[in-house]
Short mmCIF file of C-alpha atoms in Angstrom, two decimals:
data_model
loop_
_atom_site.label_atom_id
_atom_site.label_comp_id
_atom_site.label_asym_id
_atom_site.label_seq_id
_atom_site.Cartn_x
_atom_site.Cartn_y
_atom_site.Cartn_z
CA MET A 1 11.59 13.21 32.63
CA THR A 2 14.19 10.50 32.39
CA ALA A 3 17.91 11.22 32.40
CA ARG A 4 17.96 10.75 28.65
CA GLY A 5 15.47 13.52 28.02
CA TYR A 6 12.42 11.36 27.25
CA PRO A 7 9.16 11.28 29.19
CA SER A 8 8.90 8.23 31.42
CA ARG A 9 5.51 7.60 29.84
CA THR A 10 3.61 8.88 26.83
CA GLU A 11 2.18 12.31 27.64
CA PRO A 12 -0.80 13.82 25.78
CA GLY A 13 0.31 16.08 22.98
CA THR A 14 -0.71 19.54 21.85
CA LEU A 15 -1.48 18.98 18.16
CA TRP A 16 -4.36 21.01 16.75
CA VAL A 17 -5.00 19.90 13.18
CA THR A 18 -8.59 18.97 12.39
CA GLY A 19 -10.60 21.38 14.51
CA SER A 20 -12.55 18.38 15.79
CA ALA A 21 -12.00 17.92 19.51
CA GLU A 22 -12.53 14.15 19.28
CA ALA A 23 -10.25 13.63 16.29
CA ASP A 24 -7.47 15.82 17.69
CA ARG A 25 -7.77 14.18 21.10
CA ARG A 26 -7.28 10.77 19.50
CA VAL A 27 -3.94 11.66 17.84
CA ASN A 28 -2.78 13.49 20.97
CA SER A 29 -3.43 10.59 23.32
CA ASP A 30 -3.04 7.45 21.16
CA PRO A 31 0.45 6.77 19.72
CA LEU A 32 -0.84 4.37 17.06
CA ALA A 33 -3.37 6.97 15.93
CA LEU A 34 -0.52 9.46 15.56
CA LEU A 35 1.48 7.05 13.40
CA ILE A 36 -1.55 6.26 11.24
CA ALA A 37 -2.38 9.96 10.81
CA MET A 38 1.17 10.67 9.68
CA LEU A 39 0.99 7.67 7.33
CA LEU A 40 -2.23 8.98 5.76
CA ASP A 41 -0.78 12.47 5.35
CA GLN A 42 0.06 12.31 1.66
CA GLN A 43 -1.97 13.39 -1.35
CA VAL A 44 -4.89 14.44 0.85
CA GLN A 45 -5.61 17.48 3.00
CA ILE A 46 -3.92 17.21 6.35
CA GLU A 47 -7.24 17.59 8.19
CA TRP A 48 -8.57 14.57 6.33
CA ALA A 49 -5.48 12.53 7.18
CA PHE A 50 -5.61 13.39 10.87
CA GLU A 51 -9.33 12.69 11.12
CA GLY A 52 -8.61 9.21 9.76
CA PRO A 53 -7.66 7.49 13.04
CA HIS A 54 -10.79 8.80 14.78
CA ARG A 55 -13.00 7.60 11.94
CA LEU A 56 -11.20 4.27 11.95
CA ALA A 57 -11.71 3.87 15.69
CA ARG A 58 -15.44 4.54 15.30
CA ARG A 59 -15.72 1.96 12.51
CA LEU A 60 -13.88 -0.59 14.64
CA ALA A 61 -16.20 0.22 17.57
CA VAL A 62 -13.27 1.39 19.69
CA ASP A 63 -14.34 3.66 22.53
CA ASP A 64 -12.96 7.21 22.53
CA THR A 65 -11.03 6.47 25.73
CA VAL A 66 -9.39 3.29 24.37
CA PRO A 67 -6.32 3.37 22.10
CA LEU A 68 -6.25 1.61 18.76
CA ASN A 69 -4.69 -1.85 18.92
CA ALA A 70 -2.03 -2.85 16.39
CA ARG A 71 -2.65 -6.57 16.84
CA CYS A 72 -6.39 -6.27 16.29
CA ILE A 73 -5.85 -4.29 13.09
CA SER A 74 -3.09 -6.62 11.92
CA GLU A 75 -5.24 -9.72 12.40
CA LEU A 76 -8.26 -8.43 10.48
CA ASP A 77 -8.96 -10.03 7.12
CA PRO A 78 -7.35 -7.70 4.52
CA ASP A 79 -10.51 -7.46 2.41
CA THR A 80 -12.60 -6.72 5.48
CA PHE A 81 -10.17 -4.04 6.61
CA ALA A 82 -9.99 -2.53 3.12
CA ALA A 83 -13.79 -2.27 3.14
CA ILE A 84 -13.65 -0.49 6.51
CA VAL A 85 -11.11 2.02 5.23
CA SER A 86 -12.98 2.46 1.94
CA ALA A 87 -16.44 3.03 3.46
CA LYS A 88 -17.70 6.54 2.72
CA PRO A 89 -16.22 8.86 3.63
CA ALA A 90 -13.08 6.92 2.76
CA LEU A 91 -10.08 7.53 4.99
CA HIS A 92 -7.91 8.37 1.98
CA ARG A 93 -8.21 8.99 -1.75
CA TYR A 94 -6.49 5.62 -2.24
CA PRO A 95 -8.25 3.65 0.48
CA ARG A 96 -7.30 0.09 -0.49
CA LEU A 97 -3.63 1.01 -0.83
CA MET A 98 -3.68 2.77 2.52
CA ALA A 99 -5.53 -0.11 4.15
CA THR A 100 -2.65 -2.36 3.13
CA ARG A 101 -0.09 0.13 4.42
CA ILE A 102 -1.89 0.51 7.76
CA GLN A 103 -1.94 -3.26 8.24
CA ASP A 104 1.70 -3.53 7.19
CA LEU A 105 2.52 -0.83 9.74
CA CYS A 106 0.64 -2.72 12.45
CA ASP A 107 2.39 -5.98 11.45
CA HIS A 108 5.73 -4.21 11.89
CA LEU A 109 4.74 -2.78 15.26
CA GLU A 110 3.64 -6.19 16.50
CA ALA A 111 6.78 -7.91 15.24
CA HIS A 112 9.28 -5.38 16.59
CA TYR A 113 7.58 -3.65 19.55
CA ALA A 114 4.89 -6.11 20.69
CA GLY A 115 2.35 -3.46 19.71
CA ASP A 116 3.78 -0.87 22.12
CA VAL A 117 4.05 2.05 19.70
CA ALA A 118 5.54 4.49 22.21
CA ALA A 119 8.47 2.08 22.67
CA ILE A 120 9.81 3.56 19.42
CA TRP A 121 10.71 6.76 21.24
CA LYS A 122 10.47 5.98 24.95
CA ASP A 123 13.80 5.83 26.81
CA ARG A 124 15.95 5.99 23.69
CA SER A 125 19.38 7.56 23.81
CA SER A 126 19.10 9.73 20.72
CA ALA A 127 16.73 11.18 18.14
CA ALA A 128 18.95 9.60 15.49
CA GLU A 129 17.96 6.17 16.78
CA VAL A 130 14.28 7.14 16.81
CA HIS A 131 14.61 8.41 13.25
CA GLN A 132 16.19 5.14 12.14
CA ARG A 133 13.42 3.14 13.75
CA LEU A 134 10.75 5.28 12.07
CA GLN A 135 12.36 4.90 8.66
CA LYS A 136 12.09 1.12 8.96
CA MET A 137 8.33 1.32 9.31
CA PRO A 138 6.14 0.70 6.25
CA GLY A 139 5.07 3.97 4.64
CA TYR A 140 7.72 6.09 6.36
CA GLY A 141 10.54 7.67 4.41
CA ASN A 142 13.28 10.01 5.52
CA GLU A 143 11.24 13.23 5.43
CA LYS A 144 8.17 11.79 7.15
CA ALA A 145 10.42 10.35 9.85
CA ARG A 146 12.12 13.72 10.37
CA ILE A 147 8.77 15.48 10.61
CA LEU A 148 7.58 12.99 13.22
CA VAL A 149 10.75 13.57 15.25
CA ALA A 150 9.84 17.29 15.15
CA VAL A 151 6.24 16.50 16.13
CA LEU A 152 7.42 14.45 19.10
CA ALA A 153 9.73 17.26 20.23
CA LYS A 154 7.49 20.27 19.66
CA ARG A 155 4.11 18.82 20.54
CA PHE A 156 4.90 15.93 22.92
CA GLY A 157 8.00 17.13 24.76
CA VAL A 158 10.21 14.28 23.50
CA ARG A 159 13.43 16.26 23.16
CA PRO A 160 16.74 14.43 23.22
CA GLN A 161 19.72 16.69 22.66
CA ASP A 162 20.08 15.89 18.96
CA TRP A 163 16.43 16.27 17.98
CA GLN A 164 16.82 19.55 16.07
CA GLN A 165 19.72 18.23 14.05
CA VAL A 166 17.88 15.02 13.21
CA ALA A 167 14.59 16.77 12.43
CA SER A 168 16.26 19.49 10.32
CA PRO A 169 14.88 21.63 8.82
CA PHE A 170 11.59 20.89 10.62
CA GLY A 171 13.10 21.65 14.02
CA ASP A 172 13.52 25.37 13.34
CA ASP A 173 11.09 28.18 14.14
CA LEU A 174 9.56 28.43 10.66
CA PRO A 175 6.00 27.07 10.34
CA ARG A 176 6.97 24.22 8.03
CA SER A 177 4.85 21.24 9.05
CA VAL A 178 2.23 19.68 11.26
CA ALA A 179 4.81 19.89 14.06
CA ASP A 180 4.01 23.62 14.19
CA MET A 181 0.22 23.19 14.44
CA CYS A 182 -0.73 23.75 18.08
CA ASP A 183 -3.87 25.83 17.48
CA SER A 184 -5.94 27.31 14.65
CA ILE A 185 -3.49 30.19 14.24
CA GLY A 186 -0.57 27.77 13.97
CA ARG A 187 -2.38 25.68 11.36
CA ASP A 188 -3.27 28.74 9.29
CA THR A 189 0.28 30.07 9.59
CA VAL A 190 1.69 26.80 8.24
CA ARG A 191 -0.70 26.95 5.30
CA ALA A 192 0.18 30.56 4.52
CA TRP A 193 3.92 29.90 4.74
CA ARG A 194 3.61 26.91 2.41
CA ARG A 195 1.67 28.98 -0.12
CA GLU A 196 4.46 31.55 -0.05
CA GLN A 197 7.06 28.82 -0.55
CA LYS A 198 5.11 27.36 -3.47
CA ALA A 199 4.83 30.81 -5.08
CA LYS A 200 8.63 31.07 -4.83
CA GLY A 201 9.08 27.64 -6.36
CA LYS A 202 10.33 26.24 -3.06
CA SER A 203 9.28 23.31 -0.87
CA LYS A 204 8.65 23.08 2.86
CA SER A 205 12.22 21.82 3.26
CA ASP A 206 13.81 24.93 1.71
#
């Protein structure tokens, strides 16, 4: 660990979301896959969203041991990339929209981090700064950025002193989000808790 509380390099995470060893391994070992999975996680089942990067890698002929490349995705013809994302089974219920967002995300990563996704959170002084950087990325709002801060802390060991405050309420011990999915029990517990919240007329933030 560095003096600032961040790993000196990106360590494999402990997310367990899809139940597919290959798909979960991809998001746990490939920072761009993690960002894309979080991007896709809206209006579809979370398993579907987190299988997306693995499916995308297969369609791009990227070996399981090789991370996705922001520049390669960014430079693809938009219609060609939209067709890749839309091919059955589509990576999202709105595949062409998400294809655009994925390429916009990769454009941003190339422009601001030279494609080094982990630079967003490596060796930063505070979770607040990480949160600000995430919010500037296409497809990421305040809540998604806070959840990813919680994911980085709980599942990847990226824990600056202010991470719980910045990630609030997703930094607490309640099973609110994907940040609390470390095994099948954790995933099922999150689902059950969310059902209870919905029955009470509350959201995952309440």
